[in-house]
mmCIF file of C-alpha atoms and ligand atoms in Angstrom:
data_model
loop_
_atom_site.group_PDB
_atom_site.id
_atom_site.type_symbol
_atom_site.label_atom_id
_atom_site.label_comp_id
_atom_site.label_asym_id
_atom_site.label_seq_id
_atom_site.Cartn_x
_atom_site.Cartn_y
_atom_site.Cartn_z
ATOM 1 C CA MET A 1 19.444 -59.530 -6.083
ATOM 2 C CA ILE A 2 20.658 -63.103 -6.681
ATOM 3 C CA TYR A 3 24.008 -62.184 -5.149
ATOM 4 C CA LYS A 4 22.326 -60.599 -2.136
ATOM 5 C CA ARG A 5 20.548 -63.876 -1.437
ATOM 6 C CA LYS A 6 23.751 -65.858 -1.952
ATOM 7 C CA ARG A 7 25.503 -63.494 0.456
ATOM 8 C CA GLU A 8 22.868 -64.083 3.123
ATOM 9 C CA THR A 9 23.322 -67.854 2.734
ATOM 10 C CA MET A 10 27.114 -67.451 3.059
ATOM 11 C CA VAL A 11 26.717 -65.362 6.224
ATOM 12 C CA ALA A 12 24.280 -67.901 7.720
ATOM 13 C CA HIS A 13 26.823 -70.627 6.935
ATOM 14 C CA VAL A 14 29.794 -68.925 8.637
ATOM 15 C CA ARG A 15 27.520 -68.165 11.599
ATOM 16 C CA LYS A 16 26.722 -71.875 11.818
ATOM 17 C CA LEU A 17 30.472 -72.606 11.737
ATOM 18 C CA GLY A 18 30.864 -70.565 14.921
ATOM 19 C CA ILE A 19 31.380 -66.908 13.924
ATOM 20 C CA THR A 20 29.557 -64.686 16.428
ATOM 21 C CA ASP A 21 30.976 -61.162 15.864
ATOM 22 C CA GLU A 22 28.064 -59.187 14.391
ATOM 23 C CA LYS A 23 30.408 -56.538 12.913
ATOM 24 C CA VAL A 24 32.149 -59.244 10.889
ATOM 25 C CA LEU A 25 28.888 -60.891 9.809
ATOM 26 C CA LYS A 26 27.362 -57.537 8.822
ATOM 27 C CA SER A 27 30.422 -56.555 6.784
ATOM 28 C CA MET A 28 30.427 -59.880 4.953
ATOM 29 C CA ASP A 29 26.734 -59.353 4.262
ATOM 30 C CA ILE A 30 27.579 -56.050 2.547
ATOM 31 C CA VAL A 31 30.856 -56.648 0.628
ATOM 32 C CA PRO A 32 30.119 -57.971 -2.898
ATOM 33 C CA ARG A 33 32.503 -60.989 -2.865
ATOM 34 C CA HIS A 34 31.606 -61.839 -6.499
ATOM 35 C CA LYS A 35 33.510 -58.697 -7.611
ATOM 36 C CA PHE A 36 36.751 -60.130 -6.203
ATOM 37 C CA VAL A 37 36.785 -63.489 -8.016
ATOM 38 C CA ALA A 38 38.011 -64.248 -11.544
ATOM 39 C CA SER A 39 35.515 -63.519 -14.273
ATOM 40 C CA GLY A 40 33.508 -66.649 -14.963
ATOM 41 C CA SER A 41 33.450 -67.834 -11.332
ATOM 42 C CA GLU A 42 31.124 -65.145 -9.921
ATOM 43 C CA PHE A 43 28.405 -67.710 -9.327
ATOM 44 C CA GLN A 44 30.650 -69.737 -7.013
ATOM 45 C CA ALA A 45 31.881 -66.665 -5.139
ATOM 46 C CA TYR A 46 29.658 -67.250 -2.088
ATOM 47 C CA ASP A 47 30.344 -70.975 -1.738
ATOM 48 C CA GLU A 48 32.557 -72.143 1.160
ATOM 49 C CA LYS A 49 35.566 -72.397 -1.162
ATOM 50 C CA ALA A 50 38.908 -70.815 -1.970
ATOM 51 C CA LEU A 51 38.803 -69.892 -5.682
ATOM 52 C CA PRO A 52 41.695 -69.285 -8.085
ATOM 53 C CA ILE A 53 42.435 -65.606 -8.799
ATOM 54 C CA GLY A 54 45.379 -66.221 -11.178
ATOM 55 C CA TYR A 55 49.161 -66.389 -10.618
ATOM 56 C CA GLU A 56 48.651 -69.625 -8.590
ATOM 57 C CA GLN A 57 46.928 -67.624 -5.820
ATOM 58 C CA THR A 58 43.450 -67.932 -4.315
ATOM 59 C CA ILE A 59 40.807 -65.811 -2.603
ATOM 60 C CA SER A 60 40.463 -67.290 0.918
ATOM 61 C CA HIS A 61 37.380 -69.291 2.018
ATOM 62 C CA PRO A 62 34.595 -67.098 3.496
ATOM 63 C CA TYR A 63 35.077 -68.884 6.848
ATOM 64 C CA THR A 64 38.829 -68.121 6.855
ATOM 65 C CA VAL A 65 38.160 -64.411 6.256
ATOM 66 C CA ALA A 66 35.493 -64.446 8.982
ATOM 67 C CA VAL A 67 37.631 -66.212 11.576
ATOM 68 C CA MET A 68 40.594 -63.893 10.958
ATOM 69 C CA SER A 69 38.464 -60.725 11.050
ATOM 70 C CA GLN A 70 36.824 -61.917 14.267
ATOM 71 C CA ALA A 71 40.115 -62.852 15.945
ATOM 72 C CA LEU A 72 41.507 -59.360 15.280
ATOM 73 C CA SER A 73 38.549 -57.861 17.206
ATOM 74 C CA LEU A 74 39.583 -54.239 16.659
ATOM 75 C CA ASP A 75 37.582 -51.070 17.299
ATOM 76 C CA LYS A 76 36.544 -48.729 14.477
ATOM 77 C CA GLY A 77 39.399 -46.530 13.293
ATOM 78 C CA SER A 78 42.127 -48.980 14.375
ATOM 79 C CA ARG A 79 45.092 -49.393 12.049
ATOM 80 C CA VAL A 80 45.489 -52.797 10.485
ATOM 81 C CA LEU A 81 48.202 -54.077 8.161
ATOM 82 C CA GLU A 82 47.371 -56.974 5.836
ATOM 83 C CA ILE A 83 50.128 -59.010 4.174
ATOM 84 C CA GLY A 84 48.839 -60.687 1.000
ATOM 85 C CA THR A 85 46.178 -58.470 -0.612
ATOM 86 C CA GLY A 86 45.386 -61.146 -3.217
ATOM 87 C CA SER A 87 41.902 -60.407 -4.543
ATOM 88 C CA GLY A 88 41.369 -57.564 -2.048
ATOM 89 C CA TYR A 89 38.339 -59.266 -0.443
ATOM 90 C CA GLN A 90 39.775 -59.547 3.085
ATOM 91 C CA ALA A 91 40.877 -55.898 2.837
ATOM 92 C CA ALA A 92 37.351 -54.891 1.782
ATOM 93 C CA VAL A 93 35.803 -56.704 4.770
ATOM 94 C CA LEU A 94 38.218 -54.902 7.125
ATOM 95 C CA CYS A 95 37.445 -51.526 5.468
ATOM 96 C CA GLN A 96 33.717 -52.229 5.780
ATOM 97 C CA MET A 97 34.283 -52.880 9.514
ATOM 98 C CA GLY A 98 35.559 -49.298 9.769
ATOM 99 C CA LEU A 99 39.258 -50.116 10.154
ATOM 100 C CA GLN A 100 42.105 -48.117 8.573
ATOM 101 C CA VAL A 101 43.549 -50.642 6.162
ATOM 102 C CA PHE A 102 47.132 -50.868 4.879
ATOM 103 C CA THR A 103 47.782 -53.827 2.584
ATOM 104 C CA ILE A 104 50.812 -55.278 0.794
ATOM 105 C CA GLU A 105 50.877 -57.676 -2.181
ATOM 106 C CA ARG A 106 54.012 -59.097 -3.821
ATOM 107 C CA ILE A 107 52.440 -59.803 -7.240
ATOM 108 C CA SER A 108 52.003 -56.470 -8.974
ATOM 109 C CA ALA A 109 49.189 -57.542 -11.342
ATOM 110 C CA LEU A 110 47.107 -58.877 -8.435
ATOM 111 C CA GLY A 111 47.696 -55.757 -6.361
ATOM 112 C CA LYS A 112 46.613 -53.504 -9.225
ATOM 113 C CA LYS A 113 43.472 -55.532 -9.859
ATOM 114 C CA ALA A 114 42.540 -55.517 -6.160
ATOM 115 C CA GLU A 115 43.179 -51.763 -6.004
ATOM 116 C CA ALA A 116 40.811 -51.152 -8.925
ATOM 117 C CA VAL A 117 37.972 -53.167 -7.322
ATOM 118 C CA LEU A 118 38.468 -51.536 -3.893
ATOM 119 C CA ASN A 119 38.455 -48.093 -5.537
ATOM 120 C CA GLU A 120 35.319 -48.928 -7.517
ATOM 121 C CA LEU A 121 33.632 -49.819 -4.199
ATOM 122 C CA LYS A 122 34.850 -46.484 -2.736
ATOM 123 C CA TYR A 123 36.891 -47.963 0.116
ATOM 124 C CA HIS A 124 39.774 -45.949 1.587
ATOM 125 C CA PHE A 125 42.991 -47.912 2.042
ATOM 126 C CA ALA A 126 46.716 -47.794 1.276
ATOM 127 C CA LEU A 127 48.255 -50.502 -0.920
ATOM 128 C CA ARG A 128 51.882 -51.230 -1.661
ATOM 129 C CA ILE A 129 53.489 -53.763 -3.997
ATOM 130 C CA GLY A 130 56.429 -55.509 -2.339
ATOM 131 C CA ASP A 131 57.584 -58.061 0.206
ATOM 132 C CA GLY A 132 55.179 -57.813 3.140
ATOM 133 C CA THR A 133 57.378 -59.907 5.442
ATOM 134 C CA MET A 134 59.250 -56.636 6.081
ATOM 135 C CA GLY A 135 56.032 -54.947 7.251
ATOM 136 C CA TRP A 136 55.354 -51.270 6.500
ATOM 137 C CA GLN A 137 57.537 -49.163 8.767
ATOM 138 C CA THR A 138 56.195 -45.812 7.465
ATOM 139 C CA TYR A 139 52.748 -46.492 8.960
ATOM 140 C CA ALA A 140 53.811 -48.558 11.990
ATOM 141 C CA PRO A 141 52.927 -49.216 14.745
ATOM 142 C CA PHE A 142 49.691 -51.098 14.015
ATOM 143 C CA ASP A 143 46.819 -52.247 16.250
ATOM 144 C CA GLY A 144 46.678 -55.418 14.185
ATOM 145 C CA ILE A 145 48.662 -57.235 11.506
ATOM 146 C CA ILE A 146 47.025 -60.023 9.526
ATOM 147 C CA VAL A 147 49.045 -62.343 7.301
ATOM 148 C CA THR A 148 46.874 -64.146 4.747
ATOM 149 C CA ALA A 149 49.583 -66.524 3.469
ATOM 150 C CA GLY A 150 51.274 -69.423 5.271
ATOM 151 C CA ALA A 151 54.651 -68.686 6.896
ATOM 152 C CA PRO A 152 57.411 -71.081 8.010
ATOM 153 C CA VAL A 153 58.083 -68.914 11.090
ATOM 154 C CA SER A 154 56.670 -65.728 12.562
ATOM 155 C CA PRO A 155 58.713 -62.764 11.233
ATOM 156 C CA GLU A 156 60.273 -60.626 13.998
ATOM 157 C CA THR A 157 59.909 -57.492 11.849
ATOM 158 C CA LEU A 158 56.132 -57.836 11.929
ATOM 159 C CA LEU A 159 56.064 -58.349 15.709
ATOM 160 C CA SER A 160 58.180 -55.200 16.141
ATOM 161 C CA GLN A 161 55.622 -53.132 14.201
ATOM 162 C CA LEU A 162 52.802 -53.806 16.680
ATOM 163 C CA LYS A 163 51.516 -51.276 19.221
ATOM 164 C CA GLU A 164 51.410 -52.256 22.885
ATOM 165 C CA GLY A 165 48.483 -54.711 23.096
ATOM 166 C CA GLY A 166 48.518 -55.083 19.289
ATOM 167 C CA LYS A 167 47.829 -58.442 17.663
ATOM 168 C CA LEU A 168 49.633 -60.335 14.912
ATOM 169 C CA LEU A 169 47.568 -63.064 13.237
ATOM 170 C CA ILE A 170 49.672 -65.419 11.168
ATOM 171 C CA PRO A 171 49.320 -68.973 9.846
ATOM 172 C CA VAL A 172 52.554 -70.797 10.753
ATOM 173 C CA GLY A 173 53.563 -74.290 9.632
ATOM 174 C CA SER A 174 54.424 -76.369 6.587
ATOM 175 C CA LYS A 175 53.570 -75.465 2.992
ATOM 176 C CA ASP A 176 50.430 -77.649 3.159
ATOM 177 C CA GLU A 177 48.926 -76.854 6.537
ATOM 178 C CA GLN A 178 49.406 -74.153 9.148
ATOM 179 C CA MET A 179 48.253 -73.265 12.647
ATOM 180 C CA LEU A 180 46.562 -69.863 12.658
ATOM 181 C CA THR A 181 48.460 -68.227 15.503
ATOM 182 C CA MET A 182 47.888 -64.956 17.334
ATOM 183 C CA TYR A 183 50.640 -63.025 19.112
ATOM 184 C CA ILE A 184 49.629 -60.205 21.455
ATOM 185 C CA ARG A 185 52.347 -57.689 22.269
ATOM 186 C CA GLU A 186 52.927 -57.110 25.973
ATOM 187 C CA GLY A 187 55.928 -54.833 26.443
ATOM 188 C CA ALA A 188 58.964 -56.663 25.151
ATOM 189 C CA SER A 189 57.239 -60.069 25.174
ATOM 190 C CA TYR A 190 54.277 -61.678 23.425
ATOM 191 C CA THR A 191 51.416 -63.930 24.439
ATOM 192 C CA LYS A 192 50.916 -66.699 21.891
ATOM 193 C CA ILE A 193 47.476 -68.193 21.194
ATOM 194 C CA GLU A 194 46.870 -71.032 18.726
ATOM 195 C CA ILE A 195 43.478 -70.608 17.042
ATOM 196 C CA GLU A 196 42.964 -73.439 14.559
ATOM 197 C CA LYS A 197 44.541 -75.395 11.708
ATOM 198 C CA LEU A 198 43.903 -73.904 8.266
ATOM 199 C CA SER A 199 45.545 -74.043 4.868
ATOM 200 C CA PHE A 200 46.926 -71.005 3.009
ATOM 201 C CA VAL A 201 49.090 -70.417 -0.085
ATOM 202 C CA PRO A 202 52.760 -69.849 0.883
ATOM 203 C CA LEU A 203 54.116 -66.523 2.130
ATOM 204 C CA ILE A 204 57.110 -65.872 -0.130
ATOM 205 C CA GLY A 205 59.788 -63.378 0.844
ATOM 206 C CA GLN A 206 62.810 -62.558 2.956
ATOM 207 C CA TYR A 207 61.181 -63.865 6.161
ATOM 208 C CA GLY A 208 58.873 -66.339 4.430
ATOM 209 C CA TRP A 209 59.487 -69.234 2.048
ATOM 210 C CA GLN A 210 62.216 -68.636 -0.573
HETATM 211 N N1 SAH B 301 43.729 -61.850 1.496
HETATM 212 C C1 SAH B 301 43.587 -62.441 0.191
HETATM 213 C C2 SAH B 301 44.131 -63.864 0.148
HETATM 214 C C3 SAH B 301 45.144 -63.962 -0.914
HETATM 215 S S1 SAH B 301 46.136 -65.382 -0.994
HETATM 216 C C4 SAH B 301 42.158 -62.339 -0.316
HETATM 217 O O1 SAH B 301 41.290 -61.893 0.434
HETATM 218 O O2 SAH B 301 41.922 -62.668 -1.473
HETATM 219 C C5 SAH B 301 47.673 -64.769 -0.372
HETATM 220 C C6 SAH B 301 48.338 -63.665 -1.152
HETATM 221 O O3 SAH B 301 49.580 -63.396 -0.477
HETATM 222 C C7 SAH B 301 48.701 -63.968 -2.602
HETATM 223 O O4 SAH B 301 48.122 -63.007 -3.429
HETATM 224 C C8 SAH B 301 50.225 -63.885 -2.620
HETATM 225 O O5 SAH B 301 50.751 -63.355 -3.816
HETATM 226 C C9 SAH B 301 50.502 -62.954 -1.443
HETATM 227 N N2 SAH B 301 51.847 -63.023 -0.864
HETATM 228 C C10 SAH B 301 52.622 -64.109 -0.658
HETATM 229 N N3 SAH B 301 53.790 -63.741 -0.073
HETATM 230 C C11 SAH B 301 53.736 -62.375 0.092
HETATM 231 C C12 SAH B 301 54.629 -61.403 0.643
HETATM 232 N N4 SAH B 301 55.826 -61.724 1.129
HETATM 233 N N5 SAH B 301 54.236 -60.121 0.645
HETATM 234 C C13 SAH B 301 53.029 -59.741 0.151
HETATM 235 N N6 SAH B 301 52.162 -60.616 -0.386
HETATM 236 C C14 SAH B 301 52.498 -61.921 -0.406
#
């Protein structure tokens, strides 16, 4: 009951920050974010904060999750690949929006924990432990790919796993600050749209930071 009220306040806050997609707002009103944070910080789960989830990683700010989910703007049943499962919260919001979610995490312990919470909440998804900068060829092409860690450049492999008209959302920049960038596939080329400056933990891998 307390969490439900906190959730409503969080949703009202992201709405005030400019999120207008009702599917996103409704999903965030349903997903119990407090289940995805470290034990002991449940009470802060709905604050506009990134919280530690162990292994030097964080669950993204509610606004970050909202802005990324809104920018994807995919129809129900679309296939989306997430790189950087982390706590599993972003994946849960995408599942709640009715998307087919595929997610990759490089830190095994985090991936397993996220998997357990997502299973407990009865979401359907596919999760793999590994380097997400290589994408997930078995399930490609995707309608959307969302990278929830900051990259130095935009990996070509991910762009190549998009459907025609598919969107890649990726924060690109330095280790401290990145520009959330969207690439839309149009034949052999891509339209690039810069959304806004945000700050993510680093994407580490073959086509990320070393
Ligand atoms: N989407 C997450 C945010 C997690 S933070 C959430 O909702 O909580 C980013 C995550 O990306 C971290 O867990 C980090 O371990 C992971 N990561 C970094 N580089 C990666 C890579 N190359 N492949 C897969 N995961 C990666």
